[in-house]
Amino acid sequence: MEAFPGLIDCHVHFREPGLEHKATIASEASAARSGGVFVCCEMPNTTPPTNSIERLKDKVERADHARDVCDVRFFFGATVHEHLAELEQLLSDPSLASLRRHCCGLKLYLDNSTGDMKSEDDVTEAAFALCGKYSFPLVAHCEHAGTNDRCSCIPYTNAASHSERRPAISEVTSIREAISRAEKHNTPLHIAHLSTAEGMRCVKDARERGVKVTCEVTPHHLLLTVADYDTLGGRGKVNPPIRYSDDQELLWDGVIDGTIDCIATDHAPHLLSEKDTTDGMPPSGLPGVEVSLRLLLSIALGHWPHPTTKPPASALKLTTEMIRRLMFTRPNEIFDLHASDAPAIRIDKQGSYTITNENQKTKCGWTPYNGWEVKGDFSLI
Ligand code: NCD
Ligand code: ZN
Ligand code: ZN
């Protein structure tokens, strides 16, 4: 029998407080657990954002009742210097040590995404310096398209327009800048939702020079390409956008050779009424926390779950050992989470499962993988 520990998803959005019509900590904690994810690191782009000690405390209290279902840790956010002053207090004041344990890092948006939390250059520079000083993980959303997420997007008259509006080069430029700041300040930098082969090469080169940089990739960038806009339309809109198959293939090489540290879903629930809007401006983001293990397990068992594409050459080299590294060992180390490695998930290699909108537990009630058949199944021990 093969077993996994409860897995870690180091990039989720649970929408509470302020956006509870999309999702709540309780709803998404139970979605996570049903997908074998016992620890989640939640992003600060709620309403209000998690950018003060008070607001962090509020989220920690809200998550208390769900802790047995899923242990939610929180990223601090910063868009102005005052937020960094709050973070420095959290990191340095011994009386805040117990609160500090619930905070897994600082999240910086180097371009706008849902929540429009882009940090300007001077704040970005100060944030890298602060996280370098305290050796505190800094997670960067790397894009450099200069867009406001909702307003300046080309509407969805042409489904692929989002991928053109935020092209690969916008991610690569932003990753280069972030790496050079990390190098200057000795900051432990983690690149969120890496989506380009060139960005991945930058990470690899920097690491070889001794820069402390790690990265994650999402299941959607590993499984979907721009061709999927045909079926997904606005549901496929996400930042950074889904890419062409050449990026997808090379990202898989990085998963297999160890350049990619983590697979994290960027679980970003939005309602179908919002995603299927007819104004051509759906919000960006896809749900994923409860299906990532199912999708990856299927691939590790030799079945590529996408109904109409062939697997990239490296994908079928994925093993269950690699899943453990990508969804447990590496995120546990990078964010110092002290998650339990006790066996918690029993794998059934003979089983199978069909992912459908109806069987999703997430409050948003849909999945971009609706109707996909996966090999393998699992149960919680
Ligand atoms: C995320 C969201 O909706 O919160 N959206 C997305 O397109 N990925 C925000 C983010 O991770 O950038
Ligand atoms: Zn992001
Ligand atoms: Zn995100």
mmCIF file of C-alpha atoms and ligand atoms in Angstrom:
data_model
loop_
_atom_site.group_PDB
_atom_site.id
_atom_site.type_symbol
_atom_site.label_atom_id
_atom_site.label_comp_id
_atom_site.label_asym_id
_atom_site.label_seq_id
_atom_site.Cartn_x
_atom_site.Cartn_y
_atom_site.Cartn_z
ATOM 1 C CA MET A 1 0.000 0.000 0.000
ATOM 2 C CA GLU A 2 1.255 3.421 -0.822
ATOM 3 C CA ALA A 3 0.404 6.379 1.379
ATOM 4 C CA PHE A 4 0.991 10.131 1.364
ATOM 5 C CA PRO A 5 1.052 12.524 4.282
ATOM 6 C CA GLY A 6 -1.664 15.210 4.233
ATOM 7 C CA LEU A 7 -0.496 17.384 1.338
ATOM 8 C CA ILE A 8 0.353 21.089 1.246
ATOM 9 C CA ASP A 9 -0.987 23.639 -1.236
ATOM 10 C CA CYS A 10 1.221 26.693 -0.812
ATOM 11 C CA HIS A 11 -0.917 29.016 -2.971
ATOM 12 C CA VAL A 12 -4.677 29.359 -2.442
ATOM 13 C CA HIS A 13 -7.278 32.138 -2.215
ATOM 14 C CA PHE A 14 -10.094 31.429 0.252
ATOM 15 C CA ARG A 15 -11.813 34.838 -0.154
ATOM 16 C CA GLU A 16 -12.667 35.515 3.494
ATOM 17 C CA PRO A 17 -13.161 38.184 4.675
ATOM 18 C CA GLY A 18 -15.107 40.250 2.195
ATOM 19 C CA LEU A 19 -15.684 37.944 -0.756
ATOM 20 C CA GLU A 20 -17.704 35.232 0.964
ATOM 21 C CA HIS A 21 -20.125 35.026 -1.952
ATOM 22 C CA LYS A 22 -17.281 33.280 -3.842
ATOM 23 C CA ALA A 23 -15.864 31.138 -1.027
ATOM 24 C CA THR A 24 -15.213 30.996 2.713
ATOM 25 C CA ILE A 25 -12.409 29.584 4.824
ATOM 26 C CA ALA A 26 -14.767 26.823 6.010
ATOM 27 C CA SER A 27 -16.010 25.876 2.525
ATOM 28 C CA GLU A 28 -12.560 25.809 0.980
ATOM 29 C CA ALA A 29 -10.927 24.046 3.941
ATOM 30 C CA SER A 30 -13.315 21.152 3.422
ATOM 31 C CA ALA A 31 -12.760 21.223 -0.351
ATOM 32 C CA ALA A 32 -9.002 21.073 0.304
ATOM 33 C CA ARG A 33 -9.296 18.146 2.682
ATOM 34 C CA SER A 34 -11.442 16.160 0.277
ATOM 35 C CA GLY A 35 -8.572 16.557 -2.192
ATOM 36 C CA GLY A 36 -5.999 15.271 0.315
ATOM 37 C CA VAL A 37 -4.697 18.773 1.127
ATOM 38 C CA PHE A 38 -4.320 19.291 4.880
ATOM 39 C CA VAL A 39 -2.276 22.514 4.913
ATOM 40 C CA CYS A 40 -2.932 25.594 2.757
ATOM 41 C CA CYS A 41 -1.092 28.896 2.468
ATOM 42 C CA GLU A 42 -3.656 31.592 1.799
ATOM 43 C CA MET A 43 -3.034 34.806 -0.122
ATOM 44 C CA PRO A 44 -3.672 38.353 1.175
ATOM 45 C CA ASN A 45 -5.924 39.701 -1.603
ATOM 46 C CA THR A 46 -9.143 39.579 0.406
ATOM 47 C CA THR A 47 -11.355 42.564 1.291
ATOM 48 C CA PRO A 48 -9.749 44.044 3.304
ATOM 49 C CA PRO A 49 -6.308 42.688 2.374
ATOM 50 C CA THR A 50 -4.106 40.990 5.003
ATOM 51 C CA ASN A 51 -1.735 43.913 5.423
ATOM 52 C CA SER A 52 -1.722 44.612 9.178
ATOM 53 C CA ILE A 53 -1.251 42.662 12.404
ATOM 54 C CA GLU A 54 -4.937 43.250 13.250
ATOM 55 C CA ARG A 55 -6.101 41.849 9.927
ATOM 56 C CA LEU A 56 -3.804 38.845 10.208
ATOM 57 C CA LYS A 57 -5.167 38.157 13.704
ATOM 58 C CA ASP A 58 -8.704 38.353 12.347
ATOM 59 C CA LYS A 59 -7.961 35.743 9.656
ATOM 60 C CA VAL A 60 -6.229 33.453 12.140
ATOM 61 C CA GLU A 61 -9.282 33.607 14.401
ATOM 62 C CA ARG A 62 -11.610 32.891 11.489
ATOM 63 C CA ALA A 63 -9.511 29.856 10.538
ATOM 64 C CA ASP A 64 -9.449 28.465 14.091
ATOM 65 C CA HIS A 65 -12.669 26.483 13.737
ATOM 66 C CA ALA A 66 -11.472 24.892 10.471
ATOM 67 C CA ARG A 67 -8.009 23.897 11.689
ATOM 68 C CA ASP A 68 -8.871 20.207 12.158
ATOM 69 C CA VAL A 69 -10.118 20.123 8.590
ATOM 70 C CA CYS A 70 -7.293 22.127 7.045
ATOM 71 C CA ASP A 71 -4.524 24.106 8.695
ATOM 72 C CA VAL A 72 -4.613 27.467 6.925
ATOM 73 C CA ARG A 73 -1.531 29.698 7.114
ATOM 74 C CA PHE A 74 -1.582 33.246 5.817
ATOM 75 C CA PHE A 75 0.614 35.405 3.652
ATOM 76 C CA PHE A 76 1.029 39.018 4.656
ATOM 77 C CA GLY A 77 0.452 41.542 1.848
ATOM 78 C CA ALA A 78 2.001 44.959 1.278
ATOM 79 C CA THR A 79 1.308 47.808 -1.098
ATOM 80 C CA VAL A 80 2.657 50.743 0.961
ATOM 81 C CA HIS A 81 5.494 51.225 3.468
ATOM 82 C CA GLU A 82 3.128 51.186 6.471
ATOM 83 C CA HIS A 83 2.292 47.563 5.716
ATOM 84 C CA LEU A 84 5.986 46.685 5.808
ATOM 85 C CA ALA A 85 6.312 48.434 9.172
ATOM 86 C CA GLU A 86 3.521 46.178 10.486
ATOM 87 C CA LEU A 87 5.279 43.125 9.085
ATOM 88 C CA GLU A 88 8.562 44.143 10.709
ATOM 89 C CA GLN A 89 6.784 44.403 14.034
ATOM 90 C CA LEU A 90 5.311 40.930 13.532
ATOM 91 C CA LEU A 91 8.762 39.538 12.778
ATOM 92 C CA SER A 92 10.600 41.256 15.599
ATOM 93 C CA ASP A 93 8.204 41.583 18.560
ATOM 94 C CA PRO A 94 8.550 38.515 20.830
ATOM 95 C CA SER A 95 5.009 39.006 22.142
ATOM 96 C CA LEU A 96 3.723 38.274 18.621
ATOM 97 C CA ALA A 97 5.614 34.972 18.247
ATOM 98 C CA SER A 98 2.497 32.800 18.412
ATOM 99 C CA LEU A 99 0.682 34.870 15.764
ATOM 100 C CA ARG A 100 3.832 34.849 13.647
ATOM 101 C CA ARG A 101 3.640 31.035 13.378
ATOM 102 C CA HIS A 102 0.442 31.375 11.335
ATOM 103 C CA CYS A 103 2.114 33.688 8.823
ATOM 104 C CA CYS A 104 4.036 31.854 6.109
ATOM 105 C CA GLY A 105 5.592 34.725 4.177
ATOM 106 C CA LEU A 106 5.123 38.060 2.450
ATOM 107 C CA LYS A 107 3.256 38.121 -0.851
ATOM 108 C CA LEU A 108 4.056 40.861 -3.338
ATOM 109 C CA TYR A 109 2.110 41.509 -6.518
ATOM 110 C CA LEU A 110 4.519 42.958 -9.065
ATOM 111 C CA ASP A 111 1.547 43.599 -11.350
ATOM 112 C CA ASN A 112 -2.168 43.854 -10.773
ATOM 113 C CA SER A 113 -4.252 40.724 -10.449
ATOM 114 C CA THR A 114 -7.518 40.063 -8.584
ATOM 115 C CA GLY A 115 -7.540 42.633 -5.769
ATOM 116 C CA ASP A 116 -5.310 45.119 -7.613
ATOM 117 C CA MET A 117 -2.499 44.915 -5.033
ATOM 118 C CA LYS A 118 0.407 45.924 -7.249
ATOM 119 C CA SER A 119 3.320 47.263 -5.213
ATOM 120 C CA GLU A 120 5.313 50.161 -6.578
ATOM 121 C CA ASP A 121 9.091 50.011 -7.041
ATOM 122 C CA ASP A 122 10.123 51.665 -3.777
ATOM 123 C CA VAL A 123 7.847 49.424 -1.698
ATOM 124 C CA THR A 124 9.027 46.369 -3.623
ATOM 125 C CA GLU A 125 12.668 47.234 -2.957
ATOM 126 C CA ALA A 126 12.015 47.812 0.759
ATOM 127 C CA ALA A 127 10.084 44.535 0.970
ATOM 128 C CA PHE A 128 12.978 42.552 -0.504
ATOM 129 C CA ALA A 129 15.344 44.227 1.962
ATOM 130 C CA LEU A 130 13.068 43.461 4.925
ATOM 131 C CA CYS A 131 12.592 39.811 3.976
ATOM 132 C CA GLY A 132 16.340 39.500 3.379
ATOM 133 C CA LYS A 133 17.052 40.939 6.845
ATOM 134 C CA TYR A 134 14.719 38.450 8.579
ATOM 135 C CA SER A 135 15.281 35.593 6.132
ATOM 136 C CA PHE A 136 11.504 35.557 5.670
ATOM 137 C CA PRO A 137 10.003 33.994 2.511
ATOM 138 C CA LEU A 138 8.933 36.539 -0.108
ATOM 139 C CA VAL A 139 6.516 35.191 -2.714
ATOM 140 C CA ALA A 140 6.253 37.225 -5.894
ATOM 141 C CA HIS A 141 3.479 37.322 -8.461
ATOM 142 C CA CYS A 142 5.719 38.148 -11.416
ATOM 143 C CA GLU A 143 4.166 39.960 -14.329
ATOM 144 C CA HIS A 144 5.035 43.254 -15.894
ATOM 145 C CA ALA A 145 2.228 43.991 -18.306
ATOM 146 C CA GLY A 146 1.217 47.234 -16.646
ATOM 147 C CA THR A 147 -2.413 46.224 -16.645
ATOM 148 C CA ASN A 148 -5.253 46.806 -14.310
ATOM 149 C CA ASP A 149 -6.652 43.314 -13.984
ATOM 150 C CA ARG A 150 -10.272 44.046 -14.836
ATOM 151 C CA CYS A 151 -10.386 47.306 -16.689
ATOM 152 C CA SER A 152 -7.601 47.405 -19.228
ATOM 153 C CA CYS A 153 -7.923 43.833 -20.427
ATOM 154 C CA ILE A 154 -8.948 43.369 -24.006
ATOM 155 C CA PRO A 155 -12.450 41.928 -23.707
ATOM 156 C CA TYR A 156 -13.064 38.312 -24.475
ATOM 157 C CA THR A 157 -14.182 38.833 -28.044
ATOM 158 C CA ASN A 158 -11.263 36.587 -28.923
ATOM 159 C CA ALA A 159 -10.846 34.026 -26.205
ATOM 160 C CA ALA A 160 -7.040 33.928 -26.398
ATOM 161 C CA SER A 161 -6.714 37.697 -25.987
ATOM 162 C CA HIS A 162 -5.780 37.415 -22.323
ATOM 163 C CA SER A 163 -2.724 35.307 -23.172
ATOM 164 C CA GLU A 164 -1.663 37.964 -25.672
ATOM 165 C CA ARG A 165 -2.348 40.861 -23.326
ATOM 166 C CA ARG A 166 -0.076 39.367 -20.659
ATOM 167 C CA PRO A 167 2.576 37.646 -22.817
ATOM 168 C CA ALA A 168 5.454 35.415 -21.689
ATOM 169 C CA ILE A 169 7.924 38.298 -21.848
ATOM 170 C CA SER A 170 5.965 40.213 -19.210
ATOM 171 C CA GLU A 171 6.538 37.366 -16.761
ATOM 172 C CA VAL A 172 10.182 36.902 -17.718
ATOM 173 C CA THR A 173 11.036 40.604 -17.284
ATOM 174 C CA SER A 174 9.410 40.639 -13.890
ATOM 175 C CA ILE A 175 11.163 37.440 -12.759
ATOM 176 C CA ARG A 176 14.543 38.889 -13.808
ATOM 177 C CA GLU A 177 13.905 42.005 -11.755
ATOM 178 C CA ALA A 178 12.752 40.034 -8.734
ATOM 179 C CA ILE A 179 15.815 37.771 -8.897
ATOM 180 C CA SER A 180 18.173 40.714 -9.058
ATOM 181 C CA ARG A 181 16.528 42.254 -6.000
ATOM 182 C CA ALA A 182 16.739 38.917 -4.170
ATOM 183 C CA GLU A 183 20.415 38.650 -5.071
ATOM 184 C CA LYS A 184 21.093 42.160 -3.789
ATOM 185 C CA HIS A 185 19.289 41.659 -0.457
ATOM 186 C CA ASN A 186 19.845 37.919 0.062
ATOM 187 C CA THR A 187 16.054 37.485 0.135
ATOM 188 C CA PRO A 188 14.515 33.993 0.098
ATOM 189 C CA LEU A 189 12.420 34.509 -3.044
ATOM 190 C CA HIS A 190 9.695 32.141 -4.230
ATOM 191 C CA ILE A 191 8.222 32.681 -7.694
ATOM 192 C CA ALA A 192 4.439 32.129 -7.656
ATOM 193 C CA HIS A 193 2.659 30.324 -10.489
ATOM 194 C CA LEU A 194 5.610 30.206 -12.887
ATOM 195 C CA SER A 195 4.215 29.781 -16.395
ATOM 196 C CA THR A 196 7.067 30.248 -18.868
ATOM 197 C CA ALA A 197 10.063 28.171 -19.888
ATOM 198 C CA GLU A 198 12.245 31.280 -20.054
ATOM 199 C CA GLY A 199 11.222 32.295 -16.540
ATOM 200 C CA MET A 200 12.160 28.832 -15.358
ATOM 201 C CA ARG A 201 15.596 29.146 -16.991
ATOM 202 C CA CYS A 202 16.146 32.415 -15.112
ATOM 203 C CA VAL A 203 15.319 30.650 -11.842
ATOM 204 C CA LYS A 204 17.684 27.783 -12.643
ATOM 205 C CA ASP A 205 20.567 30.090 -13.613
ATOM 206 C CA ALA A 206 20.085 32.239 -10.513
ATOM 207 C CA ARG A 207 20.051 29.212 -8.258
ATOM 208 C CA GLU A 208 23.292 28.011 -9.822
ATOM 209 C CA ARG A 209 24.823 31.398 -8.935
ATOM 210 C CA GLY A 210 23.735 30.863 -5.327
ATOM 211 C CA VAL A 211 20.625 33.090 -5.267
ATOM 212 C CA LYS A 212 17.989 31.796 -2.833
ATOM 213 C CA VAL A 213 15.163 31.335 -5.315
ATOM 214 C CA THR A 214 12.493 28.650 -5.515
ATOM 215 C CA CYS A 215 9.391 28.302 -7.651
ATOM 216 C CA GLU A 216 6.002 26.675 -8.053
ATOM 217 C CA VAL A 217 3.931 25.759 -11.083
ATOM 218 C CA THR A 218 0.160 25.237 -11.223
ATOM 219 C CA PRO A 219 -1.742 22.201 -12.499
ATOM 220 C CA HIS A 220 -3.482 24.442 -15.063
ATOM 221 C CA HIS A 221 -0.199 25.561 -16.619
ATOM 222 C CA LEU A 222 0.867 21.910 -16.772
ATOM 223 C CA LEU A 223 -2.417 20.629 -18.224
ATOM 224 C CA LEU A 224 -4.019 23.419 -20.256
ATOM 225 C CA THR A 225 -2.906 25.438 -23.263
ATOM 226 C CA VAL A 226 -4.454 28.280 -25.260
ATOM 227 C CA ALA A 227 -6.344 25.633 -27.265
ATOM 228 C CA ASP A 228 -8.481 25.099 -24.148
ATOM 229 C CA TYR A 229 -10.019 28.572 -24.537
ATOM 230 C CA ASP A 230 -12.212 26.907 -27.183
ATOM 231 C CA THR A 231 -14.041 24.981 -24.487
ATOM 232 C CA LEU A 232 -13.377 27.169 -21.441
ATOM 233 C CA GLY A 233 -13.858 30.670 -22.866
ATOM 234 C CA GLY A 234 -13.752 33.197 -20.023
ATOM 235 C CA ARG A 235 -13.536 30.378 -17.476
ATOM 236 C CA GLY A 236 -9.969 29.868 -18.686
ATOM 237 C CA LYS A 237 -8.924 33.433 -17.872
ATOM 238 C CA VAL A 238 -6.211 33.403 -15.226
ATOM 239 C CA ASN A 239 -3.068 35.340 -14.291
ATOM 240 C CA PRO A 240 -0.534 34.516 -15.548
ATOM 241 C CA PRO A 241 -2.487 33.254 -18.559
ATOM 242 C CA ILE A 242 -2.447 29.720 -19.870
ATOM 243 C CA ARG A 243 0.269 29.434 -22.505
ATOM 244 C CA TYR A 244 1.192 27.637 -25.716
ATOM 245 C CA SER A 245 2.295 24.000 -25.694
ATOM 246 C CA ASP A 246 6.035 24.768 -26.002
ATOM 247 C CA ASP A 247 5.995 26.423 -22.552
ATOM 248 C CA GLN A 248 3.849 23.626 -21.163
ATOM 249 C CA GLU A 249 6.288 20.951 -22.420
ATOM 250 C CA LEU A 250 9.344 22.669 -20.964
ATOM 251 C CA LEU A 251 7.626 23.247 -17.606
ATOM 252 C CA TRP A 252 7.102 19.492 -17.439
ATOM 253 C CA ASP A 253 10.845 18.983 -17.996
ATOM 254 C CA GLY A 254 11.405 21.241 -14.977
ATOM 255 C CA VAL A 255 8.968 19.257 -12.866
ATOM 256 C CA ILE A 256 10.789 16.035 -13.654
ATOM 257 C CA ASP A 257 14.374 17.325 -13.325
ATOM 258 C CA GLY A 258 13.655 19.094 -10.017
ATOM 259 C CA THR A 259 13.935 22.724 -11.201
ATOM 260 C CA ILE A 260 10.312 23.206 -10.125
ATOM 261 C CA ASP A 261 10.092 22.977 -6.330
ATOM 262 C CA CYS A 262 6.341 22.841 -5.777
ATOM 263 C CA ILE A 263 3.049 22.265 -7.479
ATOM 264 C CA ALA A 264 0.541 24.737 -6.024
ATOM 265 C CA THR A 265 -2.919 25.311 -7.416
ATOM 266 C CA ASP A 266 -3.422 29.077 -7.097
ATOM 267 C CA HIS A 267 -6.961 27.970 -6.160
ATOM 268 C CA ALA A 268 -8.906 31.130 -7.074
ATOM 269 C CA PRO A 269 -12.648 30.578 -6.796
ATOM 270 C CA HIS A 270 -14.926 32.901 -8.756
ATOM 271 C CA LEU A 271 -18.603 32.187 -9.404
ATOM 272 C CA LEU A 272 -19.697 30.934 -12.811
ATOM 273 C CA SER A 273 -22.061 33.904 -12.984
ATOM 274 C CA GLU A 274 -18.917 36.080 -12.843
ATOM 275 C CA LYS A 275 -16.762 33.907 -15.136
ATOM 276 C CA ASP A 276 -19.475 33.502 -17.792
ATOM 277 C CA THR A 277 -20.281 37.208 -17.838
ATOM 278 C CA THR A 278 -21.337 38.594 -21.177
ATOM 279 C CA ASP A 279 -19.489 41.914 -20.684
ATOM 280 C CA GLY A 280 -16.264 40.265 -21.896
ATOM 281 C CA MET A 281 -14.490 40.989 -18.586
ATOM 282 C CA PRO A 282 -14.571 37.872 -16.424
ATOM 283 C CA PRO A 283 -12.378 37.973 -13.310
ATOM 284 C CA SER A 284 -9.079 36.067 -13.494
ATOM 285 C CA GLY A 285 -8.575 32.820 -11.610
ATOM 286 C CA LEU A 286 -9.448 29.117 -11.550
ATOM 287 C CA PRO A 287 -10.362 26.781 -8.692
ATOM 288 C CA GLY A 288 -8.094 23.748 -8.185
ATOM 289 C CA VAL A 289 -7.306 22.850 -4.568
ATOM 290 C CA GLU A 290 -9.420 19.688 -4.482
ATOM 291 C CA VAL A 291 -8.360 18.216 -7.829
ATOM 292 C CA SER A 292 -4.585 18.666 -7.952
ATOM 293 C CA LEU A 293 -3.771 15.326 -6.326
ATOM 294 C CA ARG A 294 -6.307 13.540 -8.536
ATOM 295 C CA LEU A 295 -4.823 15.027 -11.718
ATOM 296 C CA LEU A 296 -1.213 14.354 -10.751
ATOM 297 C CA LEU A 297 -1.879 10.880 -9.428
ATOM 298 C CA SER A 298 -3.490 9.968 -12.731
ATOM 299 C CA ILE A 299 -0.419 11.152 -14.629
ATOM 300 C CA ALA A 300 1.908 9.264 -12.264
ATOM 301 C CA LEU A 301 -0.175 6.153 -12.952
ATOM 302 C CA GLY A 302 0.352 6.586 -16.697
ATOM 303 C CA HIS A 303 -2.975 8.151 -17.682
ATOM 304 C CA TRP A 304 -2.885 11.714 -19.087
ATOM 305 C CA PRO A 305 -6.324 13.044 -18.086
ATOM 306 C CA HIS A 306 -6.808 15.789 -20.698
ATOM 307 C CA PRO A 307 -9.557 14.480 -22.978
ATOM 308 C CA THR A 308 -8.226 15.894 -26.255
ATOM 309 C CA THR A 309 -4.451 16.428 -25.995
ATOM 310 C CA LYS A 310 -1.419 14.164 -25.868
ATOM 311 C CA PRO A 311 0.927 14.311 -22.862
ATOM 312 C CA PRO A 312 4.184 16.278 -23.212
ATOM 313 C CA ALA A 313 7.147 13.885 -23.420
ATOM 314 C CA SER A 314 8.251 14.296 -19.803
ATOM 315 C CA ALA A 315 4.834 14.250 -18.167
ATOM 316 C CA LEU A 316 4.532 10.504 -17.955
ATOM 317 C CA LYS A 317 7.865 10.338 -16.092
ATOM 318 C CA LEU A 318 6.082 11.751 -13.057
ATOM 319 C CA THR A 319 6.180 9.388 -10.058
ATOM 320 C CA THR A 320 4.326 9.324 -6.756
ATOM 321 C CA GLU A 321 7.659 10.087 -5.032
ATOM 322 C CA MET A 322 7.836 13.307 -7.060
ATOM 323 C CA ILE A 323 4.277 14.212 -6.065
ATOM 324 C CA ARG A 324 5.337 13.872 -2.435
ATOM 325 C CA ARG A 325 8.320 16.169 -3.025
ATOM 326 C CA LEU A 326 6.286 18.759 -4.964
ATOM 327 C CA MET A 327 3.199 18.813 -2.738
ATOM 328 C CA PHE A 328 4.694 18.072 0.658
ATOM 329 C CA THR A 329 8.455 18.063 1.225
ATOM 330 C CA ARG A 330 9.458 21.199 -0.681
ATOM 331 C CA PRO A 331 6.596 23.515 0.385
ATOM 332 C CA ASN A 332 7.066 22.282 3.959
ATOM 333 C CA GLU A 333 10.756 23.274 3.821
ATOM 334 C CA ILE A 334 10.402 26.538 1.893
ATOM 335 C CA PHE A 335 7.675 27.962 4.149
ATOM 336 C CA ASP A 336 8.885 26.267 7.344
ATOM 337 C CA LEU A 337 5.408 24.828 7.955
ATOM 338 C CA HIS A 338 6.235 21.889 10.265
ATOM 339 C CA ALA A 339 3.447 19.835 8.675
ATOM 340 C CA SER A 340 3.040 16.277 9.890
ATOM 341 C CA ASP A 341 4.474 13.573 7.648
ATOM 342 C CA ALA A 342 2.329 10.822 9.199
ATOM 343 C CA PRO A 343 0.584 8.673 6.566
ATOM 344 C CA ALA A 344 -2.828 10.245 5.927
ATOM 345 C CA ILE A 345 -3.855 9.348 2.372
ATOM 346 C CA ARG A 346 -4.186 5.789 1.123
ATOM 347 C CA ILE A 347 -3.626 5.498 -2.623
ATOM 348 C CA ASP A 348 -5.743 3.138 -4.708
ATOM 349 C CA LYS A 349 -3.807 2.624 -7.937
ATOM 350 C CA GLN A 350 -6.541 0.511 -9.520
ATOM 351 C CA GLY A 351 -9.314 2.993 -8.873
ATOM 352 C CA SER A 352 -10.647 5.689 -11.169
ATOM 353 C CA TYR A 353 -12.711 8.836 -10.794
ATOM 354 C CA THR A 354 -14.496 11.390 -12.953
ATOM 355 C CA ILE A 355 -14.019 15.033 -12.031
ATOM 356 C CA THR A 356 -17.296 16.934 -12.457
ATOM 357 C CA ASN A 357 -18.680 20.296 -11.462
ATOM 358 C CA GLU A 358 -21.291 18.472 -9.403
ATOM 359 C CA ASN A 359 -18.798 16.638 -7.207
ATOM 360 C CA GLN A 360 -16.782 19.755 -6.338
ATOM 361 C CA LYS A 361 -16.876 20.891 -2.725
ATOM 362 C CA THR A 362 -15.582 24.406 -3.400
ATOM 363 C CA LYS A 363 -18.284 27.001 -2.859
ATOM 364 C CA CYS A 364 -17.818 28.277 -6.425
ATOM 365 C CA GLY A 365 -19.150 24.930 -7.639
ATOM 366 C CA TRP A 366 -17.195 24.355 -10.854
ATOM 367 C CA THR A 367 -13.887 23.095 -12.166
ATOM 368 C CA PRO A 368 -11.994 23.722 -15.400
ATOM 369 C CA TYR A 369 -11.542 19.923 -15.567
ATOM 370 C CA ASN A 370 -15.272 19.108 -15.708
ATOM 371 C CA GLY A 371 -15.822 15.633 -17.183
ATOM 372 C CA TRP A 372 -12.139 14.598 -17.070
ATOM 373 C CA GLU A 373 -11.542 10.962 -16.204
ATOM 374 C CA VAL A 374 -8.594 10.265 -13.965
ATOM 375 C CA LYS A 375 -6.866 7.044 -13.105
ATOM 376 C CA GLY A 376 -6.333 6.186 -9.440
ATOM 377 C CA ASP A 377 -8.321 7.117 -6.398
ATOM 378 C CA PHE A 378 -7.542 7.716 -2.723
ATOM 379 C CA SER A 379 -9.131 7.707 0.682
ATOM 380 C CA LEU A 380 -8.186 9.483 3.890
ATOM 381 C CA ILE A 381 -6.715 7.209 6.559
HETATM 382 C C1 NCD B 1 -6.011 35.229 -8.344
HETATM 383 C C2 NCD B 1 -7.309 35.525 -7.593
HETATM 384 O O1 NCD B 1 -8.391 35.468 -8.214
HETATM 385 O O2 NCD B 1 -7.244 35.809 -6.408
HETATM 386 N N1 NCD B 1 -6.264 35.245 -9.747
HETATM 387 C C3 NCD B 1 -5.510 34.697 -10.717
HETATM 388 O O3 NCD B 1 -5.840 34.921 -11.892
HETATM 389 N N2 NCD B 1 -4.480 33.922 -10.465
HETATM 390 C C4 NCD B 1 -4.966 36.214 -7.956
HETATM 391 C C5 NCD B 1 -3.542 35.816 -8.349
HETATM 392 O O4 NCD B 1 -3.040 34.785 -7.924
HETATM 393 O O5 NCD B 1 -2.891 36.544 -9.085
HETATM 394 ZN ZN ZN B 2 -0.887 35.739 -8.684
HETATM 395 ZN ZN ZN B 3 -2.929 33.433 -6.613
#
